[in-house]
Coordinates of C-alpha atoms in Angstrom, one line a residue:
X2 CA 92.1 114.5 83.0
X3 CA 91.2 117.7 81.3
X4 CA 89.8 119.2 84.5
X5 CA 92.8 118.2 86.5
X6 CA 95.1 119.7 83.8
X7 CA 93.0 122.9 83.9
X8 CA 93.3 123.1 87.7
X9 CA 97.0 122.6 87.6
X10 CA 97.4 125.2 84.9
X11 CA 95.5 127.7 87.1
X12 CA 98.3 127.5 89.6
X13 CA 100.5 129.4 87.1
X14 CA 99.3 132.7 88.5
X15 CA 100.2 131.9 92.1
X16 CA 103.2 133.7 93.6
X17 CA 106.4 131.7 94.4
X18 CA 106.1 130.2 97.8
X19 CA 102.4 129.4 97.5
X20 CA 101.1 126.2 99.0
X21 CA 98.0 124.5 97.7
X22 CA 96.3 121.6 99.4
X23 CA 94.3 119.2 97.3
X24 CA 91.7 117.1 99.1
X25 CA 90.6 113.9 97.3
X26 CA 87.2 112.9 98.6
X27 CA 83.6 112.3 97.6
X28 CA 82.2 108.9 97.3
X29 CA 85.2 106.7 97.5
X30 CA 88.2 108.1 95.6
X31 CA 90.1 104.8 95.6
X32 CA 87.5 103.5 93.1
X33 CA 89.3 105.7 90.5
X34 CA 92.2 103.2 90.7
X35 CA 95.9 103.5 91.2
X36 CA 96.6 104.2 87.5
X37 CA 94.3 107.2 87.7
X38 CA 96.3 108.6 90.7
X39 CA 99.6 107.8 89.1
X40 CA 98.6 109.8 86.0
X41 CA 97.1 112.6 88.1
X42 CA 100.4 112.9 90.1
X43 CA 102.5 112.7 86.9
X44 CA 100.5 115.7 85.5
X45 CA 100.8 117.5 88.8
X46 CA 104.6 117.1 88.8
X47 CA 104.8 118.2 85.1
X48 CA 102.3 121.1 85.2
X49 CA 102.6 122.8 88.6
X50 CA 105.0 125.7 88.3
X51 CA 108.3 125.8 90.2
X52 CA 107.9 127.6 93.5
X53 CA 104.4 126.3 94.1
X54 CA 104.0 123.4 96.6
X55 CA 101.1 121.1 96.3
X56 CA 100.0 118.8 99.1
X57 CA 97.6 116.0 98.7
X58 CA 95.1 114.6 101.2
X59 CA 92.7 111.8 100.7
X60 CA 89.6 110.8 102.6
X61 CA 88.6 107.1 102.4
X62 CA 86.6 104.5 104.1
X63 CA 89.6 102.3 104.0
X64 CA 88.0 99.2 102.5
X65 CA 90.2 99.2 99.4
X66 CA 93.5 100.2 101.1
X67 CA 96.2 97.7 100.6
X68 CA 100.0 97.7 100.6
X69 CA 100.2 99.1 97.1
X70 CA 97.9 102.0 97.9
X71 CA 99.9 102.8 101.1
X72 CA 103.2 102.7 99.2
X73 CA 101.8 105.0 96.5
X74 CA 100.5 107.5 99.0
X75 CA 103.7 107.4 101.1
X76 CA 105.9 107.9 98.1
X77 CA 103.9 111.1 97.2
X78 CA 103.5 112.4 100.7
X79 CA 99.7 112.1 100.9
X80 CA 97.9 112.7 104.2
X81 CA 95.1 110.1 104.7
X82 CA 91.9 110.5 106.6
X83 CA 89.8 107.4 107.4
X84 CA 86.1 107.7 107.7
X85 CA 84.5 105.7 110.5
X86 CA 80.8 105.7 110.4
X87 CA 79.6 103.8 113.4
X88 CA 78.8 100.1 114.1
X89 CA 78.3 97.9 111.1
X90 CA 74.6 97.4 111.6
X91 CA 74.0 101.2 111.5
X92 CA 76.7 102.0 108.9
X93 CA 75.8 99.2 106.4
X94 CA 72.1 100.3 106.1
X95 CA 73.1 103.6 104.4
X96 CA 76.5 102.7 102.9
X97 CA 76.2 99.4 100.9
X98 CA 78.9 98.2 98.5
X99 CA 78.0 97.9 94.8
X100 CA 76.9 94.3 95.3
X101 CA 74.6 95.2 98.2
X102 CA 76.8 93.9 101.0
X103 CA 77.6 96.3 103.8
X104 CA 80.9 98.2 103.5
X105 CA 81.7 97.5 107.1
X106 CA 79.9 94.3 108.1
X107 CA 79.9 92.7 104.6

């Protein structure tokens, strides 16, 4: 969390009224787990200076989304983007899950 803390600290120099949009993506961010996001959001709330608004967006393939994820994201005002990569037979060749099954058709 040192990098996140450093990022949040860097917002201290922003003028009041600034808006920062963080985009969580790359690989599959949900693999970090809900506890990771809870801690990241706690740090965000504690470290971002008053007068600076932070928005959070997340890009996911959706395979790990469940009610608990949706509740967490809704509670913190996340915007979600869902990646759709084509029909399963095309998508799965290039995007297998850890066990080898396709992430769409598996």
